[in-house]
């Protein structure tokens, strides 16, 4: 490359764990950006925790590097010596490094060296917590910009450090968040520090989510997600119990795993719902799509957890709306931006199993209602959530509008 030529844009994606079975939105985003021609490399702070992988993972071209953890003294010294050779001013960043946990400080030093060696021009982290903390310090050492995407737990959970989050919002080159609700919250809470935050919805590759009109569907409700408090699945099981008690034929297929699995199974036992509820465990994406398209309705009864944790804008809602399965959800965080009551779906108050049961029964009973809502939902997804649009918006933030225009 001649001295006058600009450095090619190369983005280092930083995640806490890659891949993670429940974080399909990260793989979707990487694939969409790669289709625009953006050169990516992925850096993960942790190795994957289980052996289940979605089929789309094999389509990712970006190389993956796992940063070191639990380094012993000799290994730590070797990494510091190597980093000091690459960055003679490393000692000036000691204050930033001391703000991190020991493993994360080692990861930041190692990442900075990799950024320099592999000509990474920008680091972009997912979630405003530990991945962003490491990316921020590594970017400072390496002299490149960093940015991050803020989702929900990393904004709303009671463990969030507002001082650290404000600092990250203020000195990042760009910040993305996934709903207007989040955007308003960050502006109201952090003021000018959040001036650079932009909303970019999670996108879908609509070639993988073909529309099927919801006609002649069985009276089956599907719900998909981690079995944790914020998903509100205990209210959904209560809603199924209410419908069964009313003599309404119904079956719930619940897909996912999580810390509340035993409690939910106990609830099914206590309510004697074995003929009405199936806990299917985690499923690969192609199987999830099939389960959704066989159902008469998808339920997302999200709630705000006692610890403040909540969903941002569940990807599963977008997928169901794209596939043609009408949805019932609660108006938590960004959900009303996509699920507009009586237009693109039905909304009920959180923690209201009878209201949830009544709206689900409407969808299972009224085919014309299902068709009307599903057609409008699909149109909204095509307009706002097609990853052709969202990846262009994201690329402009990561690589600059001029470069995006040249390559698209």
CSV table of C-alpha atoms in Angstrom, one decimal:
chain,number,residue,atom,x,y,z
A,1,UNK,CA,0.0,0.0,0.0
A,2,UNK,CA,1.4,3.4,-0.9
A,3,UNK,CA,1.9,5.9,1.9
A,4,UNK,CA,-0.9,8.2,0.6
A,5,UNK,CA,-3.5,5.4,0.4
A,6,UNK,CA,-6.0,5.4,3.3
A,7,UNK,CA,-6.0,2.4,5.7
A,8,UNK,CA,-8.7,-0.1,4.7
A,9,UNK,CA,-11.5,-0.3,7.3
A,10,UNK,CA,-11.3,-3.4,9.4
A,11,UNK,CA,-13.6,-3.8,12.3
A,12,UNK,CA,-12.9,-5.9,15.4
A,13,UNK,CA,-16.1,-7.2,17.0
A,14,UNK,CA,-15.7,-7.7,20.7
A,15,UNK,CA,-18.1,-10.0,22.6
A,16,UNK,CA,-18.2,-11.5,26.1
A,17,UNK,CA,-18.9,-14.9,24.6
A,18,UNK,CA,-19.0,-16.0,21.0
A,19,UNK,CA,-21.0,-17.8,19.8
A,20,UNK,CA,-23.8,-17.8,22.3
A,21,UNK,CA,-26.9,-19.9,21.4
A,22,UNK,CA,-29.4,-17.3,22.5
A,23,UNK,CA,-27.7,-14.3,20.8
A,24,UNK,CA,-28.7,-14.9,17.3
A,25,UNK,CA,-28.8,-11.2,16.6
A,26,UNK,CA,-25.0,-10.9,16.8
A,27,UNK,CA,-24.5,-13.6,14.1
A,28,UNK,CA,-27.3,-12.1,12.0
A,29,UNK,CA,-25.5,-8.7,12.2
A,30,UNK,CA,-22.1,-10.0,11.4
A,31,UNK,CA,-23.5,-11.8,8.3
A,32,UNK,CA,-25.4,-8.7,7.2
A,33,UNK,CA,-22.3,-6.5,7.5
A,34,UNK,CA,-20.1,-9.1,5.7
A,35,UNK,CA,-22.6,-9.0,2.8
A,36,UNK,CA,-21.9,-5.3,2.5
A,37,UNK,CA,-18.2,-6.1,2.0
A,38,UNK,CA,-17.1,-5.0,5.5
A,39,UNK,CA,-14.0,-6.7,6.7
A,40,UNK,CA,-14.6,-8.1,10.2
A,41,UNK,CA,-12.7,-10.1,12.9
A,42,UNK,CA,-14.3,-11.4,16.1
A,43,UNK,CA,-12.7,-11.3,19.5
A,44,UNK,CA,-14.3,-13.2,22.3
A,45,UNK,CA,-13.5,-12.8,26.0
A,46,UNK,CA,-14.9,-16.3,26.8
A,47,UNK,CA,-15.1,-19.6,24.9
A,48,UNK,CA,-18.6,-20.8,24.1
A,49,UNK,CA,-20.4,-22.5,27.1
A,50,UNK,CA,-22.2,-25.3,25.2
A,51,UNK,CA,-21.9,-27.3,22.1
A,52,UNK,CA,-25.1,-26.2,20.4
A,53,UNK,CA,-24.7,-23.9,17.3
A,54,UNK,CA,-27.2,-22.5,14.8
A,55,UNK,CA,-26.7,-23.4,11.2
A,56,UNK,CA,-26.1,-19.8,10.1
A,57,UNK,CA,-22.9,-19.8,12.2
A,58,UNK,CA,-21.1,-21.7,9.4
A,59,UNK,CA,-21.8,-18.8,7.0
A,60,UNK,CA,-19.7,-16.3,9.0
A,61,UNK,CA,-16.3,-15.6,7.3
A,62,UNK,CA,-14.8,-13.5,10.1
A,63,UNK,CA,-12.0,-15.3,12.0
A,64,UNK,CA,-12.5,-15.7,15.7
A,65,UNK,CA,-9.9,-15.2,18.4
A,66,UNK,CA,-10.4,-16.1,22.0
A,67,UNK,CA,-8.6,-13.8,24.4
A,68,UNK,CA,-6.6,-15.4,27.3
A,69,UNK,CA,-8.0,-15.9,30.8
A,70,UNK,CA,-6.6,-17.0,34.1
A,71,UNK,CA,-3.0,-16.3,32.9
A,72,UNK,CA,-0.3,-17.3,35.4
A,73,UNK,CA,2.5,-14.9,36.4
A,74,UNK,CA,5.0,-16.0,33.7
A,75,UNK,CA,2.4,-15.8,31.0
A,76,UNK,CA,1.3,-12.4,32.3
A,77,UNK,CA,4.8,-11.1,32.2
A,78,UNK,CA,5.3,-12.3,28.7
A,79,UNK,CA,2.2,-10.5,27.5
A,80,UNK,CA,3.2,-7.3,29.3
A,81,UNK,CA,6.7,-7.4,27.8
A,82,UNK,CA,5.3,-8.1,24.3
A,83,UNK,CA,2.8,-5.2,24.7
A,84,UNK,CA,5.5,-2.8,25.9
A,85,UNK,CA,7.6,-3.6,22.9
A,86,UNK,CA,4.6,-2.8,20.6
A,87,UNK,CA,3.4,0.2,22.7
A,88,UNK,CA,6.4,1.9,24.5
A,89,UNK,CA,3.9,4.2,26.2
A,90,UNK,CA,1.9,1.3,27.7
A,91,UNK,CA,2.6,2.6,31.3
A,92,UNK,CA,0.6,5.7,30.6
A,93,UNK,CA,-2.5,3.5,30.4
A,94,UNK,CA,-1.9,1.9,33.9
A,95,UNK,CA,-4.8,3.9,35.4
A,96,UNK,CA,-7.3,2.5,32.8
A,97,UNK,CA,-6.0,-1.0,33.2
A,98,UNK,CA,-6.3,-0.9,37.0
A,99,UNK,CA,-10.0,0.0,36.7
A,100,UNK,CA,-10.6,-3.5,35.1
A,101,UNK,CA,-10.7,-6.9,36.8
A,102,UNK,CA,-7.3,-8.7,36.4
A,103,UNK,CA,-8.5,-11.1,33.6
A,104,UNK,CA,-10.1,-8.3,31.7
A,105,UNK,CA,-7.0,-6.1,32.0
A,106,UNK,CA,-4.9,-8.9,30.5
A,107,UNK,CA,-7.5,-9.3,27.7
A,108,UNK,CA,-7.3,-5.6,27.0
A,109,UNK,CA,-3.5,-5.6,26.7
A,110,UNK,CA,-3.7,-8.8,24.5
A,111,UNK,CA,-6.4,-7.3,22.3
A,112,UNK,CA,-4.5,-4.0,21.8
A,113,UNK,CA,-1.5,-6.0,20.5
A,114,UNK,CA,-3.8,-7.9,18.1
A,115,UNK,CA,-5.4,-4.7,16.9
A,116,UNK,CA,-2.0,-3.4,15.9
A,117,UNK,CA,-0.7,-6.6,14.4
A,118,UNK,CA,-3.9,-7.3,12.4
A,119,UNK,CA,-4.5,-3.7,11.2
A,120,UNK,CA,-7.8,-3.3,13.0
A,121,UNK,CA,-9.1,0.2,12.5
A,122,UNK,CA,-12.1,0.2,15.0
A,123,UNK,CA,-13.3,-2.0,17.8
A,124,UNK,CA,-17.1,-2.5,18.2
A,125,UNK,CA,-18.4,-4.2,21.3
A,126,UNK,CA,-21.8,-5.8,22.0
A,127,UNK,CA,-23.3,-4.9,25.4
A,128,UNK,CA,-22.2,-1.9,27.4
A,129,UNK,CA,-20.7,-4.0,30.1
A,130,UNK,CA,-17.5,-6.0,30.2
A,131,UNK,CA,-17.0,-6.4,26.4
A,132,UNK,CA,-17.2,-2.6,26.0
A,133,UNK,CA,-14.9,-2.0,29.1
A,134,UNK,CA,-12.2,-4.2,27.5
A,135,UNK,CA,-12.7,-2.7,24.0
A,136,UNK,CA,-12.4,0.8,25.4
A,137,UNK,CA,-9.1,0.3,27.1
A,138,UNK,CA,-7.7,-1.8,24.3
A,139,UNK,CA,-8.7,0.9,21.8
A,140,UNK,CA,-7.0,3.6,23.9
A,141,UNK,CA,-3.7,1.6,24.1
A,142,UNK,CA,-3.8,0.8,20.4
A,143,UNK,CA,-4.8,4.4,19.3
A,144,UNK,CA,-8.0,3.4,17.5
A,145,UNK,CA,-11.6,4.3,18.0
A,146,UNK,CA,-14.2,2.1,19.7
A,147,UNK,CA,-17.9,1.9,19.6
A,148,UNK,CA,-20.6,-0.3,21.1
A,149,UNK,CA,-24.2,-1.5,21.0
A,150,UNK,CA,-26.2,-1.1,24.2
A,151,UNK,CA,-29.1,-3.6,24.5
A,152,UNK,CA,-31.1,-3.9,27.7
A,153,UNK,CA,-29.6,-5.7,30.7
A,154,UNK,CA,-26.5,-3.6,30.2
A,155,UNK,CA,-28.6,-0.5,30.6
A,156,UNK,CA,-31.4,-1.4,33.0
A,157,UNK,CA,-30.1,-4.0,35.4
A,158,UNK,CA,-29.5,-3.0,39.0
A,159,UNK,CA,-25.8,-3.9,38.7
A,160,UNK,CA,-25.1,-1.3,36.0
A,161,UNK,CA,-22.6,1.3,37.2
A,162,UNK,CA,-24.0,4.6,35.9
A,163,UNK,CA,-20.6,6.4,36.2
A,164,UNK,CA,-18.9,3.8,34.1
A,165,UNK,CA,-21.7,3.7,31.5
A,166,UNK,CA,-21.7,7.5,31.3
A,167,UNK,CA,-18.0,7.5,30.7
A,168,UNK,CA,-18.3,4.9,27.9
A,169,UNK,CA,-21.2,6.8,26.2
A,170,UNK,CA,-19.2,10.0,26.3
A,171,UNK,CA,-15.9,8.8,24.9
A,172,UNK,CA,-17.0,6.2,22.4
A,173,UNK,CA,-16.9,7.3,18.7
A,174,UNK,CA,-20.4,5.9,18.2
A,175,UNK,CA,-23.0,4.2,20.3
A,176,UNK,CA,-25.9,2.1,18.9
A,177,UNK,CA,-29.0,1.0,20.8
A,178,UNK,CA,-31.8,-1.3,19.6
A,179,UNK,CA,-35.0,0.7,20.3
A,180,UNK,CA,-36.3,4.2,20.6
A,181,UNK,CA,-37.3,3.4,24.2
A,182,UNK,CA,-33.6,2.7,25.0
A,183,UNK,CA,-32.6,5.9,23.1
A,184,UNK,CA,-35.0,8.1,25.1
A,185,UNK,CA,-33.9,6.4,28.4
A,186,UNK,CA,-30.2,7.1,27.7
A,187,UNK,CA,-30.8,10.7,26.7
A,188,UNK,CA,-33.0,11.4,29.7
A,189,UNK,CA,-30.6,9.6,32.1
A,190,UNK,CA,-27.2,10.6,30.8
A,191,UNK,CA,-27.9,13.9,29.0
A,192,UNK,CA,-25.1,15.2,26.7
A,193,UNK,CA,-23.0,12.1,27.4
A,194,UNK,CA,-25.5,10.2,25.3
A,195,UNK,CA,-25.6,12.7,22.4
A,196,UNK,CA,-23.9,10.3,20.0
A,197,UNK,CA,-26.3,7.4,20.6
A,198,UNK,CA,-28.2,6.3,17.6
A,199,UNK,CA,-31.0,3.8,17.3
A,200,UNK,CA,-30.5,1.0,14.8
A,201,UNK,CA,-33.0,-1.9,15.0
A,202,UNK,CA,-31.8,-5.5,14.9
A,203,UNK,CA,-32.3,-6.6,11.3
A,204,UNK,CA,-33.5,-9.9,9.8
A,205,UNK,CA,-32.4,-11.6,6.6
A,206,UNK,CA,-35.9,-11.9,5.1
A,207,UNK,CA,-34.7,-14.6,2.7
A,208,UNK,CA,-34.7,-16.9,5.7
A,209,UNK,CA,-38.0,-15.8,7.0
A,210,UNK,CA,-40.5,-16.3,4.2
A,211,UNK,CA,-44.2,-15.3,4.9
A,212,UNK,CA,-46.8,-17.9,5.3
A,213,UNK,CA,-50.4,-16.7,5.8
A,214,UNK,CA,-51.8,-17.9,9.1
A,215,UNK,CA,-54.7,-20.0,7.8
A,216,UNK,CA,-56.0,-23.3,9.1
A,217,UNK,CA,-53.6,-23.1,12.0
A,218,UNK,CA,-54.1,-25.5,15.0
A,219,UNK,CA,-54.9,-24.0,18.4
A,220,UNK,CA,-51.3,-24.0,19.3
A,221,UNK,CA,-49.4,-21.1,21.1
A,222,UNK,CA,-45.7,-21.0,20.8
A,223,UNK,CA,-43.2,-19.1,23.0
A,224,UNK,CA,-39.5,-19.0,22.5
A,225,UNK,CA,-36.7,-17.6,24.8
A,226,UNK,CA,-34.5,-18.3,27.7
A,227,UNK,CA,-36.5,-19.5,30.7
A,228,UNK,CA,-35.8,-16.5,32.9
A,229,UNK,CA,-37.9,-14.1,34.9
A,230,UNK,CA,-38.0,-11.3,32.4
A,231,UNK,CA,-39.6,-13.5,29.7
A,232,UNK,CA,-42.8,-13.8,31.9
A,233,UNK,CA,-43.4,-17.4,31.0
A,234,UNK,CA,-45.0,-18.3,34.3
A,235,UNK,CA,-47.8,-15.9,33.4
A,236,UNK,CA,-48.2,-17.6,30.1
A,237,UNK,CA,-48.6,-21.0,31.8
A,238,UNK,CA,-51.2,-19.4,34.0
A,239,UNK,CA,-53.0,-18.1,30.9
A,240,UNK,CA,-53.0,-21.6,29.4
A,241,UNK,CA,-54.5,-23.0,32.7
A,242,UNK,CA,-57.2,-20.3,32.5
A,243,UNK,CA,-58.1,-21.3,28.9
A,244,UNK,CA,-58.1,-25.0,29.8
A,245,UNK,CA,-60.4,-24.4,32.7
A,246,UNK,CA,-62.8,-22.6,30.4
A,247,UNK,CA,-62.9,-25.6,28.2
A,248,UNK,CA,-61.0,-23.9,25.4
A,249,UNK,CA,-58.8,-26.4,23.4
A,250,UNK,CA,-55.2,-25.1,23.5
A,251,UNK,CA,-51.6,-26.3,23.6
A,252,UNK,CA,-48.5,-24.4,24.4
A,253,UNK,CA,-45.1,-25.3,22.9
A,254,UNK,CA,-42.4,-23.6,24.9
A,255,UNK,CA,-38.9,-23.5,23.4
A,256,UNK,CA,-35.8,-22.6,25.4
A,257,UNK,CA,-33.8,-23.4,28.5
A,258,UNK,CA,-32.8,-21.5,31.6
A,259,UNK,CA,-32.7,-21.1,35.3
A,260,UNK,CA,-36.5,-21.2,35.7
A,261,UNK,CA,-37.0,-24.5,33.9
A,262,UNK,CA,-37.5,-26.5,37.1
A,263,UNK,CA,-39.9,-23.9,38.5
A,264,UNK,CA,-41.9,-23.9,35.2
A,265,UNK,CA,-42.1,-27.7,35.1
A,266,UNK,CA,-43.3,-27.7,38.8
A,267,UNK,CA,-46.0,-25.1,37.7
A,268,UNK,CA,-47.1,-27.4,34.9
A,269,UNK,CA,-47.3,-30.3,37.4
A,270,UNK,CA,-49.2,-28.3,40.0
A,271,UNK,CA,-51.7,-27.1,37.5
A,272,UNK,CA,-52.0,-30.5,35.9
A,273,UNK,CA,-51.3,-29.1,32.4
A,274,UNK,CA,-49.4,-32.0,30.9
A,275,UNK,CA,-52.0,-32.3,28.1
A,276,UNK,CA,-51.6,-28.7,27.3
A,277,UNK,CA,-48.0,-27.6,27.8
A,278,UNK,CA,-44.8,-29.0,26.2
A,279,UNK,CA,-41.4,-27.8,27.2
A,280,UNK,CA,-39.3,-28.5,24.1
A,281,UNK,CA,-35.9,-27.3,25.3
A,282,UNK,CA,-33.6,-25.2,23.1
A,283,UNK,CA,-34.0,-25.8,19.4
A,284,UNK,CA,-31.9,-24.9,16.3
A,285,UNK,CA,-33.1,-22.0,14.2
A,286,UNK,CA,-34.6,-24.1,11.4
A,287,UNK,CA,-36.7,-26.0,13.9
A,288,UNK,CA,-37.8,-22.8,15.7
A,289,UNK,CA,-39.0,-21.4,12.4
A,290,UNK,CA,-41.1,-24.5,11.8
A,291,UNK,CA,-42.6,-24.5,15.3
A,292,UNK,CA,-43.6,-20.9,14.9
A,293,UNK,CA,-45.2,-21.3,11.5
A,294,UNK,CA,-47.2,-24.3,12.8
A,295,UNK,CA,-48.7,-22.2,15.6
A,296,UNK,CA,-51.8,-20.0,15.6
A,297,UNK,CA,-50.1,-17.4,17.8
A,298,UNK,CA,-46.8,-16.5,19.4
A,299,UNK,CA,-46.7,-15.1,23.0
A,300,UNK,CA,-44.0,-12.8,24.4
A,301,UNK,CA,-45.4,-12.0,27.9
A,302,UNK,CA,-42.2,-10.0,28.9
A,303,UNK,CA,-42.0,-8.4,32.3
A,304,UNK,CA,-39.6,-6.1,34.1
A,305,UNK,CA,-37.6,-8.3,36.6
A,306,UNK,CA,-37.2,-7.5,40.2
A,307,UNK,CA,-33.5,-6.7,39.5
A,308,UNK,CA,-34.5,-4.3,36.7
A,309,UNK,CA,-33.6,-6.7,33.9
A,310,UNK,CA,-35.8,-6.7,30.9
A,311,UNK,CA,-35.8,-7.4,27.2
A,312,UNK,CA,-34.9,-4.7,24.7
A,313,UNK,CA,-36.9,-5.7,21.7
A,314,UNK,CA,-37.1,-9.5,21.4
A,315,UNK,CA,-35.8,-10.8,18.1
A,316,UNK,CA,-38.3,-13.7,18.3
A,317,UNK,CA,-41.1,-11.2,17.8
A,318,UNK,CA,-39.5,-9.9,14.6
A,319,UNK,CA,-39.1,-13.4,13.4
A,320,UNK,CA,-42.7,-14.5,14.1
A,321,UNK,CA,-44.0,-11.3,12.4
A,322,UNK,CA,-41.9,-12.0,9.4
A,323,UNK,CA,-43.0,-15.6,9.2
A,324,UNK,CA,-46.7,-14.7,9.4
A,325,UNK,CA,-47.6,-15.8,12.9
A,326,UNK,CA,-49.5,-13.1,14.8
A,327,UNK,CA,-48.2,-12.2,18.2
A,328,UNK,CA,-49.4,-11.2,21.7
A,329,UNK,CA,-46.9,-9.3,23.9
A,330,UNK,CA,-46.6,-6.8,26.7
A,331,UNK,CA,-45.6,-3.2,26.2
A,332,UNK,CA,-42.2,-3.6,27.9
A,333,UNK,CA,-39.4,-1.3,26.6
A,334,UNK,CA,-39.3,-1.2,22.8
A,335,UNK,CA,-42.0,-3.8,22.1
A,336,UNK,CA,-44.8,-1.3,21.2
A,337,UNK,CA,-42.5,0.1,18.5
A,338,UNK,CA,-43.0,-3.1,16.5
A,339,UNK,CA,-46.2,-4.5,18.0
A,340,UNK,CA,-48.9,-1.9,17.6
A,341,UNK,CA,-52.1,-2.9,19.3
A,342,UNK,CA,-54.8,-4.1,16.8
A,343,UNK,CA,-52.5,-3.1,13.9
A,344,UNK,CA,-49.5,-5.4,13.8
A,345,UNK,CA,-50.4,-7.6,16.9
A,346,UNK,CA,-52.0,-7.5,20.3
A,347,UNK,CA,-50.8,-6.0,23.5
A,348,UNK,CA,-51.7,-6.8,27.1
A,349,UNK,CA,-50.5,-5.5,30.4
A,350,UNK,CA,-47.5,-7.3,31.9
A,351,UNK,CA,-48.3,-9.9,34.6
A,352,UNK,CA,-52.0,-10.2,33.5
A,353,UNK,CA,-52.6,-13.9,32.7
A,354,UNK,CA,-56.3,-13.6,32.1
A,355,UNK,CA,-55.9,-10.7,29.7
A,356,UNK,CA,-53.2,-12.6,28.0
A,357,UNK,CA,-55.4,-15.7,27.7
A,358,UNK,CA,-58.3,-13.7,26.2
A,359,UNK,CA,-56.1,-12.1,23.5
A,360,UNK,CA,-54.5,-15.4,22.6
A,361,UNK,CA,-57.9,-17.0,22.4
A,362,UNK,CA,-59.0,-14.2,20.0
A,363,UNK,CA,-56.1,-15.1,17.7
A,364,UNK,CA,-56.6,-18.8,17.9
A,365,UNK,CA,-60.3,-18.4,17.1
A,366,UNK,CA,-60.6,-15.6,14.6
A,367,UNK,CA,-58.8,-16.4,11.3
A,368,UNK,CA,-59.6,-13.0,9.7
A,369,UNK,CA,-58.0,-11.2,12.7
A,370,UNK,CA,-54.9,-13.4,12.3
A,371,UNK,CA,-54.6,-12.6,8.6
A,372,UNK,CA,-55.1,-8.9,9.1
A,373,UNK,CA,-52.5,-8.6,11.8
A,374,UNK,CA,-50.0,-10.9,10.1
A,375,UNK,CA,-50.2,-9.0,6.8
A,376,UNK,CA,-49.6,-5.7,8.5
A,377,UNK,CA,-46.8,-7.1,10.7
A,378,UNK,CA,-45.0,-8.5,7.7
A,379,UNK,CA,-45.2,-5.1,5.9
A,380,UNK,CA,-43.7,-3.4,8.9
A,381,UNK,CA,-40.9,-5.9,9.2
A,382,UNK,CA,-40.1,-5.4,5.5
A,383,UNK,CA,-40.0,-1.6,5.9
A,384,UNK,CA,-38.1,-1.2,9.2
A,385,UNK,CA,-36.3,-4.5,10.0
A,386,UNK,CA,-34.9,-5.8,6.7
A,387,UNK,CA,-31.2,-6.2,7.3
A,388,UNK,CA,-30.4,-4.6,4.0
A,389,UNK,CA,-31.6,-1.3,5.6
A,390,UNK,CA,-30.3,-1.9,9.2
A,391,UNK,CA,-26.8,-3.1,8.0
A,392,UNK,CA,-26.4,0.1,5.9
A,393,UNK,CA,-27.3,2.2,8.9
A,394,UNK,CA,-24.8,0.3,11.1
A,395,UNK,CA,-22.1,0.4,8.5
A,396,UNK,CA,-22.4,4.2,8.2
A,397,UNK,CA,-21.7,4.4,12.0
A,398,UNK,CA,-18.8,1.9,11.9
A,399,UNK,CA,-17.1,2.8,8.7
A,400,UNK,CA,-18.4,6.2,7.6
A,401,UNK,CA,-21.1,7.2,5.1
A,402,UNK,CA,-18.7,7.9,2.3
A,403,UNK,CA,-17.1,4.4,2.4
A,404,UNK,CA,-20.6,2.9,2.7
A,405,UNK,CA,-21.8,4.7,-0.4
A,406,UNK,CA,-18.8,3.5,-2.4
A,407,UNK,CA,-19.3,-0.1,-1.5
A,408,UNK,CA,-23.1,-0.5,-1.6
